[in-house]
Every structure is written in C-alpha cells, then in structure tokens.
XYZ file of C-alpha atoms in Angstrom:
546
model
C -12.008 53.986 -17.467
C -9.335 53.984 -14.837
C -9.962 50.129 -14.172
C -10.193 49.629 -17.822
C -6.437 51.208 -18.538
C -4.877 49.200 -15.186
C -6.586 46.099 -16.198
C -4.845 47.176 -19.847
C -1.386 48.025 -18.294
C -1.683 44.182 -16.555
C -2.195 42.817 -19.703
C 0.797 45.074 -21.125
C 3.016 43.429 -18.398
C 2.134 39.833 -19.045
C 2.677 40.169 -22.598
C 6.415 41.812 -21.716
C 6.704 38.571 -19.482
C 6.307 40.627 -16.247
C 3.831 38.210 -14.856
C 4.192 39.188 -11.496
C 4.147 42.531 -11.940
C 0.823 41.852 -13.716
C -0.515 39.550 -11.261
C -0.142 42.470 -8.613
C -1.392 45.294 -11.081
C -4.780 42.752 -11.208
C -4.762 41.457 -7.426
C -5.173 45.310 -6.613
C -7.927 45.327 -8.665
C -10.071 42.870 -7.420
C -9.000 44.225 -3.940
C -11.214 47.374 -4.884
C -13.665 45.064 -6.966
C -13.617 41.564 -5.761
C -16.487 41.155 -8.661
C -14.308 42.326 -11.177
C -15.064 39.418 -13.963
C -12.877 40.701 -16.288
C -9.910 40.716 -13.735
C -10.727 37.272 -13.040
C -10.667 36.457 -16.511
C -7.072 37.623 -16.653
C -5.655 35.886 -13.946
C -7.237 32.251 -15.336
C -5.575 32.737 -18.642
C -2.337 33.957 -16.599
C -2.356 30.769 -14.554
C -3.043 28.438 -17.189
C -0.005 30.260 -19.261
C 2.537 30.530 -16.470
C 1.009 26.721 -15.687
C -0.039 28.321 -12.031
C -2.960 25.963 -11.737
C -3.632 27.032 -8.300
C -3.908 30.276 -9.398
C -6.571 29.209 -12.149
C -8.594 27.119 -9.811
C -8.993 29.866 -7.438
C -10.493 32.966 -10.108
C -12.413 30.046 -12.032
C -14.133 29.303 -8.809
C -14.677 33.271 -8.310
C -16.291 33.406 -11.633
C -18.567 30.070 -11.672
C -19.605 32.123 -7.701
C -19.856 35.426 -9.491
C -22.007 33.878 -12.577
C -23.728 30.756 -11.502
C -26.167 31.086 -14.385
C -22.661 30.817 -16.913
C -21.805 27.451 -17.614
C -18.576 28.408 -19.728
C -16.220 28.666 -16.389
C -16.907 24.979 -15.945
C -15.066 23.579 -18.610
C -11.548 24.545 -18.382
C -12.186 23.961 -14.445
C -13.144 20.209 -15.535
C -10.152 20.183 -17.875
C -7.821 21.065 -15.259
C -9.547 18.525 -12.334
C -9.200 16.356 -15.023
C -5.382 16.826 -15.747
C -4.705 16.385 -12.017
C -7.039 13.367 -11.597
C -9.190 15.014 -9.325
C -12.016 12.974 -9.233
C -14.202 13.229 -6.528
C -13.828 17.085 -7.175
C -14.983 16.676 -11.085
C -17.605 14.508 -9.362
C -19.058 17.707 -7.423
C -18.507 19.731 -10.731
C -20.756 17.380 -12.460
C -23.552 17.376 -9.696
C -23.792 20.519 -9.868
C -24.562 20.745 -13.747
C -27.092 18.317 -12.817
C -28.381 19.754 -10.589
C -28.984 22.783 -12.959
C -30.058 20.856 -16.119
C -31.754 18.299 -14.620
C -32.730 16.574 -17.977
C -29.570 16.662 -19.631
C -28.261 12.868 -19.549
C -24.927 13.499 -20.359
C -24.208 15.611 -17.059
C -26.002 12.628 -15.084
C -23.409 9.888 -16.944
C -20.538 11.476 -15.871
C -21.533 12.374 -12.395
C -21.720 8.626 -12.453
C -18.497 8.409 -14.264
C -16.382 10.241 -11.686
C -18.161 9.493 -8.714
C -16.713 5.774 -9.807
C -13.541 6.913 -10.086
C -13.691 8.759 -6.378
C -14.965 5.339 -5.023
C -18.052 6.523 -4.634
C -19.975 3.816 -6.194
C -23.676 3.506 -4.522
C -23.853 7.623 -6.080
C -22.575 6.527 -8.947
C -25.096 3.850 -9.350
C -27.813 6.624 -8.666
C -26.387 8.767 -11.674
C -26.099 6.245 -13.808
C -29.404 5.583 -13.482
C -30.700 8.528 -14.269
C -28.897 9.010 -17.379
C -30.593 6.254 -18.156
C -34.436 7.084 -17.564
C -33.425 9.967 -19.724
C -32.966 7.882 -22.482
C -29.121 8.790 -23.322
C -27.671 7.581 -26.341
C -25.631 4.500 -26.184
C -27.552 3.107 -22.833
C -25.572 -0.276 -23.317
C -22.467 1.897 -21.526
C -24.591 2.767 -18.972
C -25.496 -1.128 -18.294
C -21.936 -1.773 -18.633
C -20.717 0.725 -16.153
C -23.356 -0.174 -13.354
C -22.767 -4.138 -13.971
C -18.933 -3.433 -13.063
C -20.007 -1.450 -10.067
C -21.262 -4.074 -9.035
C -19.009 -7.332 -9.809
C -16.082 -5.228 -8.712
C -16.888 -2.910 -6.101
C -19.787 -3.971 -4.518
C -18.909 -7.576 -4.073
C -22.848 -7.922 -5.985
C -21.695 -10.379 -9.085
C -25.232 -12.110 -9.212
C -26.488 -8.323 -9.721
C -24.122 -7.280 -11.961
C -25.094 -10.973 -14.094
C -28.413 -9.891 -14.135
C -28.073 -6.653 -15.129
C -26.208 -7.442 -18.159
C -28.745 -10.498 -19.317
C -31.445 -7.726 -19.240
C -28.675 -5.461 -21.161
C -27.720 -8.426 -23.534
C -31.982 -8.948 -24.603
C -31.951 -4.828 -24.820
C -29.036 -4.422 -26.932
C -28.648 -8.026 -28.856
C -25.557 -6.687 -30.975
C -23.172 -5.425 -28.778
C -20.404 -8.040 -28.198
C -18.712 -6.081 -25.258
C -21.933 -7.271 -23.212
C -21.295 -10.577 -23.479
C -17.783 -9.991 -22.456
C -18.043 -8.748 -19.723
C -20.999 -11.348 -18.353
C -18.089 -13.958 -19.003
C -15.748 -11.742 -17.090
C -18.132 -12.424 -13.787
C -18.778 -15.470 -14.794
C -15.370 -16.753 -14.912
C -14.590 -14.596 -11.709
C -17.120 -17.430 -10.054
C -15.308 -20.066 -11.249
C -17.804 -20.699 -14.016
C -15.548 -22.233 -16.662
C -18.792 -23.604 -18.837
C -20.620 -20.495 -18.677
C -17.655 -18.093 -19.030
C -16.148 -20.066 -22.400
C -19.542 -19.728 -23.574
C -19.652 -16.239 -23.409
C -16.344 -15.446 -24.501
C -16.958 -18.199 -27.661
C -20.397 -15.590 -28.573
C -18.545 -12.460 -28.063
C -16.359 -13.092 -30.921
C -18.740 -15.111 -32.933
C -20.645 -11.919 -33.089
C -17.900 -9.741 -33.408
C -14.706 -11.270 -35.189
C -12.471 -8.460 -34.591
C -12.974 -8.790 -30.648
C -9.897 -10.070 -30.246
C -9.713 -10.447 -27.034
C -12.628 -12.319 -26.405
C -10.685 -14.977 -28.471
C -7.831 -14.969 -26.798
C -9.688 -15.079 -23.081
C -11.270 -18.603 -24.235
C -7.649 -19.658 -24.324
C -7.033 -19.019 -21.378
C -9.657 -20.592 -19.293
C -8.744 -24.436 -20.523
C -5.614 -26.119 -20.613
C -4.895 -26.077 -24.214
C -3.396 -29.836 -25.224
C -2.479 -29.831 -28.721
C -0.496 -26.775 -30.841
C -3.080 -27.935 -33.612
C -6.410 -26.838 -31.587
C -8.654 -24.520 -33.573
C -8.508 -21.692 -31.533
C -4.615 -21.931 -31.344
C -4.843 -21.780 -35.231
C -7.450 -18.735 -35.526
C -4.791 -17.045 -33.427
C -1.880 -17.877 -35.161
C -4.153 -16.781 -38.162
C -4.561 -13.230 -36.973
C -1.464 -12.694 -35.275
C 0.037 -13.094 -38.847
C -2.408 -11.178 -40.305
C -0.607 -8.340 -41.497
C -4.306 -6.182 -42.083
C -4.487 -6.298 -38.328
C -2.934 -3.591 -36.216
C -0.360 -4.761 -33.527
C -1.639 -2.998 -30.879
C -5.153 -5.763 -31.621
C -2.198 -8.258 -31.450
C -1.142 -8.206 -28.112
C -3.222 -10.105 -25.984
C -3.468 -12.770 -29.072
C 0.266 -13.385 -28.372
C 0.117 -13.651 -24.846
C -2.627 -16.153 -25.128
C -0.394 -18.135 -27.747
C 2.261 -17.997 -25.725
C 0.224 -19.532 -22.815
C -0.696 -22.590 -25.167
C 2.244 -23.152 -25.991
C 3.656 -23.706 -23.120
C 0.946 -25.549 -21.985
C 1.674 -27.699 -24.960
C 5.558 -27.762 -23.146
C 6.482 -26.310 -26.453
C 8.716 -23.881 -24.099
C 10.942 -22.269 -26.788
C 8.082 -21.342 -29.211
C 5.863 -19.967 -25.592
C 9.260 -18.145 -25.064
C 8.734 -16.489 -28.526
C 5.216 -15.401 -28.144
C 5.358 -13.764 -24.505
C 8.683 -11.983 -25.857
C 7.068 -10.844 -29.128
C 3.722 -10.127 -26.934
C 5.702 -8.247 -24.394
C 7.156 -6.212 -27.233
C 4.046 -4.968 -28.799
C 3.157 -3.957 -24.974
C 6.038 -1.855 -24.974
C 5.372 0.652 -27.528
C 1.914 1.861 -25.714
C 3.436 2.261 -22.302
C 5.498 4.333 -20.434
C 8.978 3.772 -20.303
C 10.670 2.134 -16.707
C 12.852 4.139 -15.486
C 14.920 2.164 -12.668
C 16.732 4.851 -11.469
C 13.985 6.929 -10.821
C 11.426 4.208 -8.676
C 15.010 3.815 -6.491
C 14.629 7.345 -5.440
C 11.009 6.982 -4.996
C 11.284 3.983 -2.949
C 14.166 5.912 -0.682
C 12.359 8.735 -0.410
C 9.453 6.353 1.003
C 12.009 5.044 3.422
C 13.124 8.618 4.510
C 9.918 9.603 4.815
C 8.258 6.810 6.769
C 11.176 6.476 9.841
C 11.028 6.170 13.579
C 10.460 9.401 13.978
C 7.807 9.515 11.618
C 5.984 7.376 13.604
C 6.807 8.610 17.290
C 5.627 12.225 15.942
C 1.937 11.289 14.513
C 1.154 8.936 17.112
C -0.705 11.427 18.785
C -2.423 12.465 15.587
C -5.778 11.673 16.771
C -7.946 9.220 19.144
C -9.544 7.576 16.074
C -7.592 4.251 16.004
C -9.782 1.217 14.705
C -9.880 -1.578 17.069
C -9.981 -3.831 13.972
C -8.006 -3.129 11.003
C -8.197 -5.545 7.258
C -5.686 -8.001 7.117
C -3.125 -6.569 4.368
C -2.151 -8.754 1.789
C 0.675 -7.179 -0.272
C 4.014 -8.100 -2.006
C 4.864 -8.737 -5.752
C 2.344 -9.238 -8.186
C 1.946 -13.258 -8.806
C 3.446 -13.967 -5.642
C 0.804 -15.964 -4.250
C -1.501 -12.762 -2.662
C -4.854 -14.235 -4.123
C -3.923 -17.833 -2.627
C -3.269 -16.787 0.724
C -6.096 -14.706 0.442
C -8.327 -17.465 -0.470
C -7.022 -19.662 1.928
C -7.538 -16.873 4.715
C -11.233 -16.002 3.872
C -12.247 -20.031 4.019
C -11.811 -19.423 7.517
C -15.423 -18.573 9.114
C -14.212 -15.264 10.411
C -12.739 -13.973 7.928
C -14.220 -11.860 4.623
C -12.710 -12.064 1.072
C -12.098 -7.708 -0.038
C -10.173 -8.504 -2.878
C -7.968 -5.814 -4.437
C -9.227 -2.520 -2.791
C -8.205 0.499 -5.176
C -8.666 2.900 -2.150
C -4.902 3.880 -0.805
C -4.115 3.802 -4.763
C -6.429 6.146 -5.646
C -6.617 8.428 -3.037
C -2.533 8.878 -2.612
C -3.200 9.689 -6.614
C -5.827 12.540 -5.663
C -4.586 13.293 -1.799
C -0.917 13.356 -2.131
C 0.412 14.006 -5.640
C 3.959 14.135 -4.860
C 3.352 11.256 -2.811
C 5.557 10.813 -0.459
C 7.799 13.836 -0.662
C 3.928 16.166 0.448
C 3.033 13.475 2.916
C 4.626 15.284 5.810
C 2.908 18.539 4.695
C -0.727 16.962 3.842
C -1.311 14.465 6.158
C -2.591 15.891 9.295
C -5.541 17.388 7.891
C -6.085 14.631 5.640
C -5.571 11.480 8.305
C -9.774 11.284 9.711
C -11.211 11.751 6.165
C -9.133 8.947 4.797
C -9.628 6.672 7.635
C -13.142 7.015 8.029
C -14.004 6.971 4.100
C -11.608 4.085 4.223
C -13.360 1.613 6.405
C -16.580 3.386 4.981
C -15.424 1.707 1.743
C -14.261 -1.145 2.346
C -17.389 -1.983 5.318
C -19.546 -3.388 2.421
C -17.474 -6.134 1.850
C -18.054 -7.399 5.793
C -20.605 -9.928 5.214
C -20.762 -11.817 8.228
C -16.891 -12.721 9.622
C -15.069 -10.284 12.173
C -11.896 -10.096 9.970
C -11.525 -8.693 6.445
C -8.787 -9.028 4.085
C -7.471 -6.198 1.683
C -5.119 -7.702 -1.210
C -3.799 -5.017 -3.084
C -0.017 -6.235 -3.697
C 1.311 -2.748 -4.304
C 0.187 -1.584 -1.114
C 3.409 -2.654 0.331
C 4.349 1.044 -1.394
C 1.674 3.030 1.194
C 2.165 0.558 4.338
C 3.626 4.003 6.239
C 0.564 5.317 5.490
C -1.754 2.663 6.262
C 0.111 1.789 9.952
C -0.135 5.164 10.315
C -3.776 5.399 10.275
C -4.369 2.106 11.350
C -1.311 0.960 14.063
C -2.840 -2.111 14.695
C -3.076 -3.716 10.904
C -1.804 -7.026 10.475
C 0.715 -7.463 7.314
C 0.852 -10.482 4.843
C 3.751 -10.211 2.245
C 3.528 -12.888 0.555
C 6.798 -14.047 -1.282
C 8.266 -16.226 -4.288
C 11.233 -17.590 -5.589
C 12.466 -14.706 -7.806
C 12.641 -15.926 -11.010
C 9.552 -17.682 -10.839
C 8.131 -14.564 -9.595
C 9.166 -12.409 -12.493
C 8.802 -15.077 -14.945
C 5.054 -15.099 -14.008
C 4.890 -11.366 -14.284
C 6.485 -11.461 -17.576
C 3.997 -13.808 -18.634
C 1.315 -11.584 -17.958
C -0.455 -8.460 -19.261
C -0.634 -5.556 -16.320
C -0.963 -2.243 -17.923
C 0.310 0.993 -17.746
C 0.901 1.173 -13.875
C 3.444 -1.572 -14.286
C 5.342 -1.297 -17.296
C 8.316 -2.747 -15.789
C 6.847 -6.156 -16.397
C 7.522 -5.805 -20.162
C 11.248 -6.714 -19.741
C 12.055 -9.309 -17.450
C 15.489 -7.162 -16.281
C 13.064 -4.320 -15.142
C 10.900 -7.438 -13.382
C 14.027 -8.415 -11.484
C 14.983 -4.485 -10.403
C 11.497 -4.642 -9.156
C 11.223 -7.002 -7.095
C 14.518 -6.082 -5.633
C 13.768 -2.994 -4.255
C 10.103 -4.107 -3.249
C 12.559 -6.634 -1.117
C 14.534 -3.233 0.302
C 10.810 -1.783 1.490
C 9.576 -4.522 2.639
C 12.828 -5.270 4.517
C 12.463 -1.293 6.047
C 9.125 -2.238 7.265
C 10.002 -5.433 8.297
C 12.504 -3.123 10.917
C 9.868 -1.099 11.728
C 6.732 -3.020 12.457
C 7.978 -6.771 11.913
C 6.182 -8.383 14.881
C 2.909 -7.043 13.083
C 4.160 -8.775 9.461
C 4.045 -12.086 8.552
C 6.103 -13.511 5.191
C 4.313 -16.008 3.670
C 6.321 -18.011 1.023
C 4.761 -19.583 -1.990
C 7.351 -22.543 -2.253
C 6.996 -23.070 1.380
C 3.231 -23.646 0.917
C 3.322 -25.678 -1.615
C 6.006 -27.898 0.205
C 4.491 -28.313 3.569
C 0.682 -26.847 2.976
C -1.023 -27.627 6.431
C 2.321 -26.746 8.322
C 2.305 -23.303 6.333
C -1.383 -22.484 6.440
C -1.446 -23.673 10.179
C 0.740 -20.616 10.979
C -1.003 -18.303 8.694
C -4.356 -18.650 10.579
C -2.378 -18.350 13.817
C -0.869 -15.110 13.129
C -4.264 -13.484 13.425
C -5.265 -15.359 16.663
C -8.186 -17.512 14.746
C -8.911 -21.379 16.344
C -8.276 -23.491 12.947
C -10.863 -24.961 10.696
C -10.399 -27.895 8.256
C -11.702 -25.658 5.201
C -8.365 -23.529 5.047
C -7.023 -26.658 3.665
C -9.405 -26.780 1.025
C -9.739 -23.264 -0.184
C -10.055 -24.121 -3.432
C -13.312 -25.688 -2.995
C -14.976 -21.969 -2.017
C -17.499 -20.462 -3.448
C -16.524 -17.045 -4.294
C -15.653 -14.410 -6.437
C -11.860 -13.970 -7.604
C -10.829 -11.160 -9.846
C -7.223 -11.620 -10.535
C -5.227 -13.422 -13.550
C -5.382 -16.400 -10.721
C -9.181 -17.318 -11.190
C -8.451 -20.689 -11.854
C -4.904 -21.496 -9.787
C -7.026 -20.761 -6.766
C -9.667 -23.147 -7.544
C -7.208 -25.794 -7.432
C -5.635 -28.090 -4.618
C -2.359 -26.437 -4.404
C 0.341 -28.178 -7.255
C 3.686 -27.699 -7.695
C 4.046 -26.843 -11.124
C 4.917 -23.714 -10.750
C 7.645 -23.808 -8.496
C 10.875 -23.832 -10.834
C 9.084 -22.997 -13.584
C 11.644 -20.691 -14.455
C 14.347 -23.704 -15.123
C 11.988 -24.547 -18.494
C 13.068 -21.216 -19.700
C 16.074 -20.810 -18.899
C 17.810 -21.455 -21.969
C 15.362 -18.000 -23.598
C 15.908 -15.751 -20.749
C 18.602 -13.959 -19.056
C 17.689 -13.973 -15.281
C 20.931 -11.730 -14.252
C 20.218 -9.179 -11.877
C-alpha cells in the first residue's frame, strides 16, 4: 500500500508539472524494487511527455527484460527507434519478434526491412526470404526488395534480373516489376531492353507515370511532335491528375525539349517541374547549412587531427579512392574512367558514412568530439566489411558518394591514408545540371537554382579547408579540363594513385558495367563537349547571380 500511495504521490507531482520531483519519488522506488513494472510504466509515459527519450528507452528496455513473454513494450520502443532512425537497433527489435513467433511473416519482412536500412544486406536477404516461404501477403514486395539488394548493394544485377523475371511470371500484373527490371537494365547500358520495359510498365499501368517519363529519357528525343512528348504534354495538362504525379512528367518534357534546342520552352518545364518539387520538400535554409558547414570546419582542425592520431593501431594499408564534390560534376565519369583501369574496382555510391553519421552521430558534427572514440573500430571495420564485396579482382576500389566531401574529417580520420578525388565544374553548368534534375528530399536546394549556387559555394569553402589540411592526399579533377585535353587529364588522374597506364582509361565508355546515377548514358559515351557552356543556352531564363 505504501508503494501504491508513493507511486500515487509521483503521479500527483507530474501532473502539477514537478517532473523531477516525480522522477525521484519513482527512481526511489525501483531502488527498493528494481521489478517494479508499474514504476517503469510511469517513467516511459514521463519520458515520452517531457520528450526524455533516453529516459523511455531505458524503463522500456526494463520492462521488455522484466516481461519477455509481453509483446506490448515493443511497440512504442519501435516507434521511438523509428523516430530517431535507428535502424540497425529496430533491426535487433525485429529479430527478436522473430525469433519468438517464428511463423509470423510480417516480423520476418521487416527484420529484412531494417536490416537494409542498417546496411546489412546478406541478413536482410535471409529475412526476406523467409517472409516469403511463409507465404506473406503481397510477396511481389518481397521480390522487389531482394532484387534491389542486389542491383544496388551487392553489385549482383544479373541476380537481381533474374529474380524479378521469376517475380514478373509470378505476379503478371504488377507494373512496378517491370520497372524496376528496366531500372537494372538500363543501369547496364541496355537501352533496347530497358525502353522495353519501361514502354510495358505503363502499357499495363497508364497511371505509372513515371515509367513514361523514364522512356524519355533514355533516347535523344528529335522532334517536339514525338508521341511520347505528346502523351506527356497530354497528362501534364490533365487537370484530373494530381501535381505531385506531374513532376517527373515535366522534367522529362523539359529534357525533350531541350533536346529539341527548343531552350525557352525546356526552360519552362524544368522551372514549372522544379516548382511542383518544391511543395513536397523541405525548405533550404542557407543560413543554417553555413553554420553547419563551419561548425564542420571547427570541428575537423589541426588539432583535431594531432589529438586522434593515436586513436588506435587499426589504420588500413589500403583505403577506397574517394570520389566526392557537387552532384553532376563529373564523379561517375572519373569514376568510370578510374575503374577501366585493371586495378581498380567500380563501388559506386556507398550509402555507408551517410547512414551511419545519421544513426552514429545525430548532431553530427557538433557530438563528434564526444562519440567518436568509442565509435572509431566499429565503423572502420563494418566499413571496409561493407564495402569488401565490391573488390572483385583489382587492388584499388573507388567510393563515389559526392556528398562525402561533408564527412571527409571523418573518413581521414579513420582512414589517414585515403586518396581524395573532387571532381569540379564550371559553376553554372554545374548548377544548371542540378537544376535539371530530380534529387529528393536530401537536396532540396536543387529546386531553385539561387540555393544551387549557395551550394556549391560553400561545398567550395570545405573543400578549400580540406584542401589546407590534407591537399597533397586530394586531387581536383575538372570536368572542362577533361573534356579539353582528355588523355593529358586522365594521364594524371591514373598517376595520382601510383597505377602504370593502360589504353582502356581512354575508352571508359566502352566498359561493361553497372552505373546507377542520372549519368547512365553520358558515361557510355566518348567524352563530348556539349555540356560545357551549356549554361549560355539559358541564359536569357535564368538568373545565375550569386
């Protein structure tokens, strides 16, 4: 009765806003009871009220360790994992409801699901599979999920293309199948195939917009009066059709256009397309990615680096080649013309300093200084434990992620001896081409080509800080440049990593591999130079003042 009455009086005093008074009245409590579930109870609702979600996580993990047989903790624990994008933990939440209902598919799906998201994608496969020999409802997910597993983070495309054909005779109706086999197919390069796909996608399914707008893309469109530049014209107009369906319909009109050299009415389409992309993204808020990107630079000094040197004796002789800089600067290129070299492997755009400085560091980088140390083995061995699969045969690997130039602290902190590519572009040919393009909610600044500009600015301050700090290990590779002098350009590009030159660097574009950026097709031709000054055909549309 006594407990009863102080677990009362705690309630009293949260309800008179005296949480900490409450909080103490409880935390003596469970000092006499540590089993006390109703105390626990308390302090979960008091943490999620007084939005203390440490103090939640730690009394829902004392009642899920108190009750194992009660499943009802785990939900507001996967809520608030959730909320903080803590995957690989709602990963372990999720294994361990399968691992108590064995047979329920839906626990086994999003194991899967998260363990994905955490980069763990072998386990995921394993889940997924399982959900599937249970027979769980909508299995043509489950296909889907595995077959991008394996086109884009297991380097396995021919896998992922036959999982989907055996997906595709399963499930005969479902368009988004058939999408996403032209998706790897164009990824290979295969224009025939992928136009195929795309053309039955939306024969089957008229309202898949996109798969429309994706055969536009793949050819050169020559004439404004082409059929599939009138069905898009046609639904774009279509005032039945929401706007948010419309968006990728106007930046494929706006990329026929101006292949038609029709500049003004292109201008019209990737403004109007830009403008529907606005209203479902967050806003850019200039002043506010300055601060981040000084606080980066503060963070990330000389003394930074002359205090964690010591850090620990696990230094990688061999460290990826970094490819990084401003979106449609070139990265894939130089990538492609780096991994025709026999040594060297194509990783593409690892998501692993991304994602875990989203789950590892949340205030990244103002906790950096705080976290790090007892963070810096785990990330550098599940780093190279990630990105090891893509290590084929060649010594070297590459890692093109262009907003990495954001974590290079961190990554020459774990790895001193990395070798840095920032590839770079004329400016307004650089933001044009980002304008031009459609690169979700990470990057809403390239909705407005002002916000473009203030980008790339102060991705020129960081890289310039870096530059200062680690330049002899950096290497600027210009896009104009290359395409002005090619051999003299890709000559020193292959030097800068100490590799004896091979003829097929200069033709990169005849590889045979798998590309997964909006430059599929750029890179699988001899270099042009259409797109340097590119800007100049807009000039008259656009205000480039920055």
């Amino acid at each position: 009765m006594k407990q009863e009455l102080s677990i009362n009086h705690a309630i009293t005093l949260f309800n008179s806003n005296k949480q900490q008074a409450g909080i103490k009245v409880i935390e003596e409590i469970l000092n006499l009871e540590p089993n006390n579930v109703t105390a626990h109870q308390v302090m979960v609702k008091a943490g999620f009220q007084q939005k203390n979600h440490v103090l939640a996580e730690k009394h829902l993990l004392a009642l899920i360790k108190i009750q194992p047989s009660t499943d009802s903790y785990f939900q507001p624990l996967i809520e608030l994992y959730g909320f903080q994008k803590r995957w690989c933990d709602l990963a372990n939440i999720y294994k361990e409801l399968a691992a108590k209902h064995p047979t329920n598919a839906n626990h086994q799906f999003n194991c899967g699901y998260y363990l994905k998201l955490c980069g763990k994608f072998s386990q995921a496969i394993k889940y997924y599979k399982q959900a599937l020999s249970l027979n769980i409802n909508d299995a043509y997910e489950v296909y889907l999920n595995i077959a991008i597993i394996y086109s884009e983070h297991l380097s396995a495309p021919q896998k992922a293309i036959d999982l989907l054909l055996i997906a595709i005779e399963k499930y005969p109706n479902q368009d988004s199948l058939k999408y996403n086999l032209a998706n790897v197919y164009e990824q290979l390069g295969d224009k025939k195939s992928a136009f195929s796909m795309f053309q039955s996608a939306f024969s089957q399914n008229p309202k898949n917009f996109d798969a429309l707008a994706r055969q536009a893309d793949i050819y050169k469109i020559n004439s404004k009066e082409d059929e599939i530049v009138k069905t898009m014209k046609d639904i774009f107009s279509d005032n039945n059709i929401e706007k948010k369906d419309k968006v990728n319909i106007a930046y494929a009109l706006g990329k026929a256009h101006d292949d038609c050299k029709d500049y003004e009415l292109a201008a019209s389409f990737y403004q109007k397309a830009n403008e529907l992309d606005q209203v479902y993204l967050p806003r850019y808020e200039p002043e506010k990615f300055e601060q981040y990107i000084d606080n980066i630079i503060n963070t990330f000094n000389q003394d930074w680096f002359k205090a964690t040197s010591q850090l620990s004796n696990q230094t990688p002789k061999e460290s990826p080649i970094f490819i990084c800089g401003m979106f449609r600067s070139g990265s894939t290129l130089c990538e492609q013309i780096i991994a025709s070299h026999s040594k060297v492997n194509s990783g593409g755009e690892q998501e692993f300093f991304h994602r875990s400085i989203l789950s590892d560091f949340p205030d990244f980088p103002l906790d950096v200084p705080e976290k790090f140390a007892s963070n810096r083995d785990k990330l550098l061995t599940d780093y190279l434990n990630e990105v090891k699969e893509f290590k084929s045969g060649g010594d070297l690997l590459t890692d093109k992620r262009p907003d990495n130039f954001l974590y290079l602290g961190l990554i020459k902190t774990l790895m001193p001896n990395a070798k840095i590519i920032w590839t770079k572009r004329f400016i307004f040919d650089n933001c044009l081409s980002v304008f031009f393009l459609r690169l979700g909610s990470s990057m809403s600044y390239a909705t407005k080509i002002e916000n473009t500009l203030h980008f790339y600015k102060q991705q020129e301050k960081l890289m310039n800080h870096w530059l200062s700090l680690f330049g002899d290990d950096i290497l600027a590779f210009n896009y104009d440049e290359l395409i002005s002098e090619p051999e003299v350009n890709i000559r020193e590009l292959i030097s800068f990593f100490d590799l004896s030159w091979e003829e097929s660097c200069l033709n990169f574009h005849q590889a045979n591999n798998q590309v997964k950026t909006a430059s599929v097709w750029q890179v699988r031709q001899p270099l042009y130079k259409g797109s340097s000054g590119r800007w100049k055909n807009y000039q008259q549309y656009f205000s480039f003042d920055y």
